[in-house]
JSON list of C-alpha atoms and ligand atoms in Angstrom, two decimals:
[
{"chain": "W", "resi": 1, "resn": "MET", "atom": "CA", "xyz": [-15.11, -23.58, -26.80]},
{"chain": "W", "resi": 2, "resn": "LEU", "atom": "CA", "xyz": [-12.45, -22.05, -24.58]},
{"chain": "W", "resi": 3, "resn": "ASN", "atom": "CA", "xyz": [-10.99, -24.25, -21.89]},
{"chain": "W", "resi": 4, "resn": "GLU", "atom": "CA", "xyz": [-11.00, -23.01, -18.30]},
{"chain": "W", "resi": 5, "resn": "LYS", "atom": "CA", "xyz": [-7.29, -22.20, -18.21]},
{"chain": "W", "resi": 6, "resn": "MET", "atom": "CA", "xyz": [-7.37, -20.09, -21.39]},
{"chain": "W", "resi": 7, "resn": "ASN", "atom": "CA", "xyz": [-10.60, -18.41, -20.27]},
{"chain": "W", "resi": 8, "resn": "GLY", "atom": "CA", "xyz": [-8.99, -17.44, -16.96]},
{"chain": "W", "resi": 9, "resn": "GLU", "atom": "CA", "xyz": [-5.82, -16.11, -18.58]},
{"chain": "W", "resi": 10, "resn": "LEU", "atom": "CA", "xyz": [-7.75, -14.01, -21.11]},
{"chain": "W", "resi": 11, "resn": "SER", "atom": "CA", "xyz": [-9.85, -12.61, -18.26]},
{"chain": "W", "resi": 12, "resn": "LYS", "atom": "CA", "xyz": [-6.65, -11.53, -16.48]},
{"chain": "W", "resi": 13, "resn": "GLN", "atom": "CA", "xyz": [-5.58, -9.74, -19.65]},
{"chain": "W", "resi": 14, "resn": "ILE", "atom": "CA", "xyz": [-8.91, -7.88, -19.77]},
{"chain": "W", "resi": 15, "resn": "ASN", "atom": "CA", "xyz": [-8.10, -6.59, -16.30]},
{"chain": "W", "resi": 16, "resn": "ALA", "atom": "CA", "xyz": [-4.58, -5.56, -17.39]},
{"chain": "W", "resi": 17, "resn": "GLU", "atom": "CA", "xyz": [-5.99, -3.65, -20.38]},
{"chain": "W", "resi": 18, "resn": "MET", "atom": "CA", "xyz": [-8.55, -1.89, -18.19]},
{"chain": "W", "resi": 19, "resn": "PHE", "atom": "CA", "xyz": [-5.75, -0.98, -15.77]},
{"chain": "W", "resi": 20, "resn": "SER", "atom": "CA", "xyz": [-3.78, 0.39, -18.74]},
{"chain": "W", "resi": 21, "resn": "SER", "atom": "CA", "xyz": [-6.77, 2.55, -19.66]},
{"chain": "W", "resi": 22, "resn": "TYR", "atom": "CA", "xyz": [-6.96, 3.81, -16.07]},
{"chain": "W", "resi": 23, "resn": "LEU", "atom": "CA", "xyz": [-3.22, 4.50, -15.99]},
{"chain": "W", "resi": 24, "resn": "TYR", "atom": "CA", "xyz": [-3.32, 6.52, -19.22]},
{"chain": "W", "resi": 25, "resn": "LEU", "atom": "CA", "xyz": [-6.38, 8.43, -18.06]},
{"chain": "W", "resi": 26, "resn": "SER", "atom": "CA", "xyz": [-4.44, 9.30, -14.91]},
{"chain": "W", "resi": 27, "resn": "MET", "atom": "CA", "xyz": [-1.49, 10.42, -17.04]},
{"chain": "W", "resi": 28, "resn": "SER", "atom": "CA", "xyz": [-3.89, 12.47, -19.16]},
{"chain": "W", "resi": 29, "resn": "GLY", "atom": "CA", "xyz": [-5.12, 14.17, -15.99]},
{"chain": "W", "resi": 30, "resn": "TRP", "atom": "CA", "xyz": [-1.55, 15.09, -15.01]},
{"chain": "W", "resi": 31, "resn": "PHE", "atom": "CA", "xyz": [-1.00, 16.75, -18.41]},
{"chain": "W", "resi": 32, "resn": "GLU", "atom": "CA", "xyz": [-4.37, 18.50, -18.12]},
{"chain": "W", "resi": 33, "resn": "SER", "atom": "CA", "xyz": [-3.32, 19.97, -14.78]},
{"chain": "W", "resi": 34, "resn": "LYS", "atom": "CA", "xyz": [-0.11, 21.31, -16.35]},
{"chain": "W", "resi": 35, "resn": "GLY", "atom": "CA", "xyz": [-1.94, 23.04, -19.22]},
{"chain": "W", "resi": 36, "resn": "LEU", "atom": "CA", "xyz": [-0.54, 20.61, -21.81]},
{"chain": "W", "resi": 37, "resn": "SER", "atom": "CA", "xyz": [-3.82, 19.88, -23.55]},
{"chain": "W", "resi": 38, "resn": "GLY", "atom": "CA", "xyz": [-2.25, 18.19, -26.59]},
{"chain": "W", "resi": 39, "resn": "PHE", "atom": "CA", "xyz": [-0.45, 15.62, -24.41]},
{"chain": "W", "resi": 40, "resn": "ALA", "atom": "CA", "xyz": [-3.63, 15.24, -22.34]},
{"chain": "W", "resi": 41, "resn": "SER", "atom": "CA", "xyz": [-5.63, 14.50, -25.50]},
{"chain": "W", "resi": 42, "resn": "TRP", "atom": "CA", "xyz": [-3.00, 11.99, -26.73]},
{"chain": "W", "resi": 43, "resn": "MET", "atom": "CA", "xyz": [-3.19, 10.13, -23.43]},
{"chain": "W", "resi": 44, "resn": "ARG", "atom": "CA", "xyz": [-6.99, 10.26, -23.42]},
{"chain": "W", "resi": 45, "resn": "ILE", "atom": "CA", "xyz": [-6.99, 8.58, -26.82]},
{"chain": "W", "resi": 46, "resn": "GLN", "atom": "CA", "xyz": [-4.49, 6.03, -25.54]},
{"chain": "W", "resi": 47, "resn": "ALA", "atom": "CA", "xyz": [-6.86, 5.28, -22.65]},
{"chain": "W", "resi": 48, "resn": "LYS", "atom": "CA", "xyz": [-9.69, 4.74, -25.18]},
{"chain": "W", "resi": 49, "resn": "GLU", "atom": "CA", "xyz": [-7.50, 2.35, -27.17]},
{"chain": "W", "resi": 50, "resn": "GLU", "atom": "CA", "xyz": [-6.88, 0.31, -24.04]},
{"chain": "W", "resi": 51, "resn": "THR", "atom": "CA", "xyz": [-10.60, 0.03, -23.34]},
{"chain": "W", "resi": 52, "resn": "PHE", "atom": "CA", "xyz": [-10.98, -1.12, -26.94]},
{"chain": "W", "resi": 53, "resn": "HIS", "atom": "CA", "xyz": [-8.31, -3.79, -26.34]},
{"chain": "W", "resi": 54, "resn": "ALA", "atom": "CA", "xyz": [-10.18, -4.99, -23.25]},
{"chain": "W", "resi": 55, "resn": "GLU", "atom": "CA", "xyz": [-13.46, -5.13, -25.17]},
{"chain": "W", "resi": 56, "resn": "LYS", "atom": "CA", "xyz": [-11.84, -7.01, -28.03]},
{"chain": "W", "resi": 57, "resn": "LEU", "atom": "CA", "xyz": [-10.72, -9.70, -25.55]},
{"chain": "W", "resi": 58, "resn": "TYR", "atom": "CA", "xyz": [-14.12, -9.63, -23.82]},
{"chain": "W", "resi": 59, "resn": "ASP", "atom": "CA", "xyz": [-15.98, -10.16, -27.10]},
{"chain": "W", "resi": 60, "resn": "TYR", "atom": "CA", "xyz": [-13.65, -12.99, -28.06]},
{"chain": "W", "resi": 61, "resn": "VAL", "atom": "CA", "xyz": [-14.20, -14.87, -24.79]},
{"chain": "W", "resi": 62, "resn": "TYR", "atom": "CA", "xyz": [-17.98, -14.77, -25.32]},
{"chain": "W", "resi": 63, "resn": "GLU", "atom": "CA", "xyz": [-17.66, -15.64, -29.00]},
{"chain": "W", "resi": 64, "resn": "ARG", "atom": "CA", "xyz": [-15.89, -18.83, -27.90]},
{"chain": "W", "resi": 65, "resn": "GLY", "atom": "CA", "xyz": [-18.53, -19.74, -25.33]},
{"chain": "W", "resi": 66, "resn": "GLY", "atom": "CA", "xyz": [-16.52, -18.53, -22.32]},
{"chain": "W", "resi": 67, "resn": "ARG", "atom": "CA", "xyz": [-17.43, -16.36, -19.37]},
{"chain": "W", "resi": 68, "resn": "VAL", "atom": "CA", "xyz": [-15.77, -13.17, -18.14]},
{"chain": "W", "resi": 69, "resn": "VAL", "atom": "CA", "xyz": [-15.79, -12.36, -14.43]},
{"chain": "W", "resi": 70, "resn": "LEU", "atom": "CA", "xyz": [-14.48, -8.83, -14.01]},
{"chain": "W", "resi": 71, "resn": "GLY", "atom": "CA", "xyz": [-12.06, -8.16, -11.15]},
{"chain": "W", "resi": 72, "resn": "ALA", "atom": "CA", "xyz": [-11.10, -4.96, -9.31]},
{"chain": "W", "resi": 73, "resn": "ILE", "atom": "CA", "xyz": [-8.88, -2.48, -11.15]},
{"chain": "W", "resi": 74, "resn": "ASP", "atom": "CA", "xyz": [-5.78, -1.32, -9.23]},
{"chain": "W", "resi": 75, "resn": "GLN", "atom": "CA", "xyz": [-5.29, 2.35, -8.46]},
{"chain": "W", "resi": 76, "resn": "PRO", "atom": "CA", "xyz": [-2.88, 3.90, -10.98]},
{"chain": "W", "resi": 77, "resn": "GLU", "atom": "CA", "xyz": [-0.07, 6.32, -10.14]},
{"chain": "W", "resi": 78, "resn": "SER", "atom": "CA", "xyz": [-1.06, 9.97, -10.22]},
{"chain": "W", "resi": 79, "resn": "GLU", "atom": "CA", "xyz": [2.13, 11.96, -9.58]},
{"chain": "W", "resi": 80, "resn": "TRP", "atom": "CA", "xyz": [5.04, 12.39, -11.94]},
{"chain": "W", "resi": 81, "resn": "SER", "atom": "CA", "xyz": [7.85, 14.94, -12.15]},
{"chain": "W", "resi": 82, "resn": "SER", "atom": "CA", "xyz": [7.91, 15.49, -15.92]},
{"chain": "W", "resi": 83, "resn": "ALA", "atom": "CA", "xyz": [6.46, 14.55, -19.30]},
{"chain": "W", "resi": 84, "resn": "LEU", "atom": "CA", "xyz": [9.57, 12.45, -19.91]},
{"chain": "W", "resi": 85, "resn": "GLU", "atom": "CA", "xyz": [9.04, 10.48, -16.70]},
{"chain": "W", "resi": 86, "resn": "ILE", "atom": "CA", "xyz": [5.46, 9.78, -17.79]},
{"chain": "W", "resi": 87, "resn": "PHE", "atom": "CA", "xyz": [6.41, 8.53, -21.23]},
{"chain": "W", "resi": 88, "resn": "GLU", "atom": "CA", "xyz": [9.28, 6.44, -19.88]},
{"chain": "W", "resi": 89, "resn": "GLY", "atom": "CA", "xyz": [6.71, 4.93, -17.52]},
{"chain": "W", "resi": 90, "resn": "ALA", "atom": "CA", "xyz": [4.30, 4.35, -20.41]},
{"chain": "W", "resi": 91, "resn": "LEU", "atom": "CA", "xyz": [7.04, 2.61, -22.39]},
{"chain": "W", "resi": 92, "resn": "LYS", "atom": "CA", "xyz": [7.95, 0.38, -19.45]},
{"chain": "W", "resi": 93, "resn": "HIS", "atom": "CA", "xyz": [4.27, -0.42, -18.98]},
{"chain": "W", "resi": 94, "resn": "GLU", "atom": "CA", "xyz": [3.86, -1.39, -22.64]},
{"chain": "W", "resi": 95, "resn": "GLU", "atom": "CA", "xyz": [6.94, -3.63, -22.44]},
{"chain": "W", "resi": 96, "resn": "MET", "atom": "CA", "xyz": [5.32, -5.37, -19.49]},
{"chain": "W", "resi": 97, "resn": "ILE", "atom": "CA", "xyz": [2.04, -5.76, -21.44]},
{"chain": "W", "resi": 98, "resn": "SER", "atom": "CA", "xyz": [3.98, -7.20, -24.39]},
{"chain": "W", "resi": 99, "resn": "GLY", "atom": "CA", "xyz": [5.42, -9.78, -21.99]},
{"chain": "W", "resi": 100, "resn": "MET", "atom": "CA", "xyz": [1.91, -10.67, -20.84]},
{"chain": "W", "resi": 101, "resn": "ILE", "atom": "CA", "xyz": [0.75, -11.10, -24.46]},
{"chain": "W", "resi": 102, "resn": "ASN", "atom": "CA", "xyz": [3.75, -13.34, -25.17]},
{"chain": "W", "resi": 103, "resn": "ASP", "atom": "CA", "xyz": [2.88, -15.44, -22.13]},
{"chain": "W", "resi": 104, "resn": "LEU", "atom": "CA", "xyz": [-0.71, -15.75, -23.41]},
{"chain": "W", "resi": 105, "resn": "VAL", "atom": "CA", "xyz": [0.57, -16.91, -26.79]},
{"chain": "W", "resi": 106, "resn": "ASN", "atom": "CA", "xyz": [2.73, -19.52, -25.05]},
{"chain": "W", "resi": 107, "resn": "ILE", "atom": "CA", "xyz": [-0.27, -20.75, -23.08]},
{"chain": "W", "resi": 108, "resn": "SER", "atom": "CA", "xyz": [-2.39, -20.99, -26.24]},
{"chain": "W", "resi": 109, "resn": "ILE", "atom": "CA", "xyz": [0.34, -23.21, -27.73]},
{"chain": "W", "resi": 110, "resn": "GLU", "atom": "CA", "xyz": [0.55, -25.38, -24.60]},
{"chain": "W", "resi": 111, "resn": "GLU", "atom": "CA", "xyz": [-3.26, -25.72, -24.61]},
{"chain": "W", "resi": 112, "resn": "LYS", "atom": "CA", "xyz": [-3.27, -26.48, -28.37]},
{"chain": "W", "resi": 113, "resn": "ASP", "atom": "CA", "xyz": [-5.81, -23.66, -28.79]},
{"chain": "W", "resi": 114, "resn": "HIS", "atom": "CA", "xyz": [-5.06, -22.57, -32.35]},
{"chain": "W", "resi": 115, "resn": "ALA", "atom": "CA", "xyz": [-8.05, -20.22, -32.61]},
{"chain": "W", "resi": 116, "resn": "THR", "atom": "CA", "xyz": [-6.86, -18.24, -29.58]},
{"chain": "W", "resi": 117, "resn": "ASN", "atom": "CA", "xyz": [-3.31, -18.31, -30.87]},
{"chain": "W", "resi": 118, "resn": "ASN", "atom": "CA", "xyz": [-4.57, -16.81, -34.14]},
{"chain": "W", "resi": 119, "resn": "PHE", "atom": "CA", "xyz": [-6.66, -14.22, -32.29]},
{"chain": "W", "resi": 120, "resn": "LEU", "atom": "CA", "xyz": [-3.68, -13.18, -30.16]},
{"chain": "W", "resi": 121, "resn": "GLN", "atom": "CA", "xyz": [-1.52, -12.41, -33.19]},
{"chain": "W", "resi": 122, "resn": "TRP", "atom": "CA", "xyz": [-3.44, -9.12, -33.54]},
{"chain": "W", "resi": 123, "resn": "PHE", "atom": "CA", "xyz": [-2.21, -8.18, -30.06]},
{"chain": "W", "resi": 124, "resn": "VAL", "atom": "CA", "xyz": [1.35, -9.26, -30.86]},
{"chain": "W", "resi": 125, "resn": "ALA", "atom": "CA", "xyz": [1.41, -6.82, -33.79]},
{"chain": "W", "resi": 126, "resn": "GLU", "atom": "CA", "xyz": [-0.38, -4.13, -31.79]},
{"chain": "W", "resi": 127, "resn": "GLN", "atom": "CA", "xyz": [2.26, -4.30, -29.03]},
{"chain": "W", "resi": 128, "resn": "VAL", "atom": "CA", "xyz": [5.00, -3.56, -31.55]},
{"chain": "W", "resi": 129, "resn": "GLU", "atom": "CA", "xyz": [3.12, -0.33, -32.39]},
{"chain": "W", "resi": 130, "resn": "GLU", "atom": "CA", "xyz": [2.39, 0.46, -28.75]},
{"chain": "W", "resi": 131, "resn": "GLU", "atom": "CA", "xyz": [6.05, 0.25, -27.77]},
{"chain": "W", "resi": 132, "resn": "ALA", "atom": "CA", "xyz": [7.17, 2.17, -30.86]},
{"chain": "W", "resi": 133, "resn": "SER", "atom": "CA", "xyz": [4.76, 5.06, -30.30]},
{"chain": "W", "resi": 134, "resn": "ALA", "atom": "CA", "xyz": [5.77, 5.48, -26.64]},
{"chain": "W", "resi": 135, "resn": "GLN", "atom": "CA", "xyz": [9.46, 5.21, -27.59]},
{"chain": "W", "resi": 136, "resn": "ALA", "atom": "CA", "xyz": [9.03, 7.88, -30.30]},
{"chain": "W", "resi": 137, "resn": "VAL", "atom": "CA", "xyz": [7.67, 10.37, -27.76]},
{"chain": "W", "resi": 138, "resn": "VAL", "atom": "CA", "xyz": [10.45, 9.52, -25.26]},
{"chain": "W", "resi": 139, "resn": "ASP", "atom": "CA", "xyz": [13.00, 10.25, -28.01]},
{"chain": "W", "resi": 140, "resn": "LYS", "atom": "CA", "xyz": [11.39, 13.59, -28.89]},
{"chain": "W", "resi": 141, "resn": "LEU", "atom": "CA", "xyz": [11.16, 14.66, -25.26]},
{"chain": "W", "resi": 142, "resn": "LYS", "atom": "CA", "xyz": [14.85, 13.87, -24.74]},
{"chain": "W", "resi": 143, "resn": "LEU", "atom": "CA", "xyz": [15.67, 15.87, -27.84]},
{"chain": "W", "resi": 144, "resn": "ILE", "atom": "CA", "xyz": [13.82, 19.03, -26.88]},
{"chain": "W", "resi": 145, "resn": "GLY", "atom": "CA", "xyz": [14.42, 19.01, -23.10]},
{"chain": "W", "resi": 146, "resn": "ASP", "atom": "CA", "xyz": [12.19, 21.35, -21.09]},
{"chain": "W", "resi": 147, "resn": "GLY", "atom": "CA", "xyz": [12.42, 24.34, -23.42]},
{"chain": "W", "resi": 148, "resn": "SER", "atom": "CA", "xyz": [9.96, 26.07, -25.72]},
{"chain": "W", "resi": 149, "resn": "GLY", "atom": "CA", "xyz": [9.89, 22.99, -27.97]},
{"chain": "W", "resi": 150, "resn": "MET", "atom": "CA", "xyz": [7.33, 21.59, -25.53]},
{"chain": "W", "resi": 151, "resn": "PHE", "atom": "CA", "xyz": [4.79, 24.06, -26.89]},
{"chain": "W", "resi": 152, "resn": "VAL", "atom": "CA", "xyz": [5.24, 22.80, -30.45]},
{"chain": "W", "resi": 153, "resn": "LEU", "atom": "CA", "xyz": [5.29, 19.15, -29.38]},
{"chain": "W", "resi": 154, "resn": "ASP", "atom": "CA", "xyz": [2.10, 19.68, -27.36]},
{"chain": "W", "resi": 155, "resn": "GLN", "atom": "CA", "xyz": [0.37, 20.94, -30.49]},
{"chain": "W", "resi": 156, "resn": "GLU", "atom": "CA", "xyz": [1.63, 17.96, -32.48]},
{"chain": "W", "resi": 157, "resn": "MET", "atom": "CA", "xyz": [0.46, 15.50, -29.80]},
{"chain": "W", "resi": 158, "resn": "GLY", "atom": "CA", "xyz": [-3.01, 17.07, -29.97]},
{"chain": "W", "resi": 159, "resn": "LYS", "atom": "CA", "xyz": [-3.41, 16.00, -33.59]},
{"chain": "W", "resi": 160, "resn": "ARG", "atom": "CA", "xyz": [-3.75, 12.30, -32.74]},
{"chain": "W", "resi": 161, "resn": "THR", "atom": "CA", "xyz": [-7.19, 10.82, -33.45]},
{"chain": "W", "resi": 162, "resn": "PHE", "atom": "CA", "xyz": [-8.79, 7.63, -32.18]},
{"chain": "W", "resi": 163, "resn": "VAL", "atom": "CA", "xyz": [-8.94, 4.79, -34.69]},
{"chain": "W", "resi": 164, "resn": "ALA", "atom": "CA", "xyz": [-10.44, 1.47, -33.59]},
{"chain": "W", "resi": 165, "resn": "GLU", "atom": "CA", "xyz": [-8.46, -0.99, -35.74]},
{"chain": "W", "resi": 166, "resn": "GLU", "atom": "CA", "xyz": [-10.23, -4.31, -36.19]},
{"chain": "Y", "resi": 201, "resn": "FEO", "atom": "FE1", "xyz": [-3.37, -2.67, -24.74]},
{"chain": "Y", "resi": 201, "resn": "FEO", "atom": "FE2", "xyz": [-1.17, -0.58, -24.69]},
{"chain": "Y", "resi": 201, "resn": "FEO", "atom": "O1", "xyz": [-1.61, -2.35, -24.70]}
]
């Protein structure tokens, strides 16, 4: 069974993942409004992944006999000046989430909760991918600037599909 401290910290992470989903949906909406449907689709899938992360944590808490009390989700930003600004923001956000996952791992060690420590390793690996995929888009956007390459990149971004990795 989860102890109260670990239960509370995992619940906070559920909120952070739901906020991430909200943030990426907001980013998707910005791209939609600019006619960049490939980027919008990429961000929409990212938002789905974040909901999946939240549900993975949610299911784990109940599997361990805990209880989730859902809190309010903060309002995400909605205005950006460019695709690059959005992806730099996404990268910064993922780095912050990685820090939160690391803190959770530290707490699981302090609480001698090996099951939760083991569970969290999935998120540790996932965060490496999350940062790398945002960084890859930042790099491409810097490379192409604001020119016609955006059209090609938009098409490429639209090819992403949602995969719920267990
Ligand atoms: Fe759920 Fe993008 O971290």
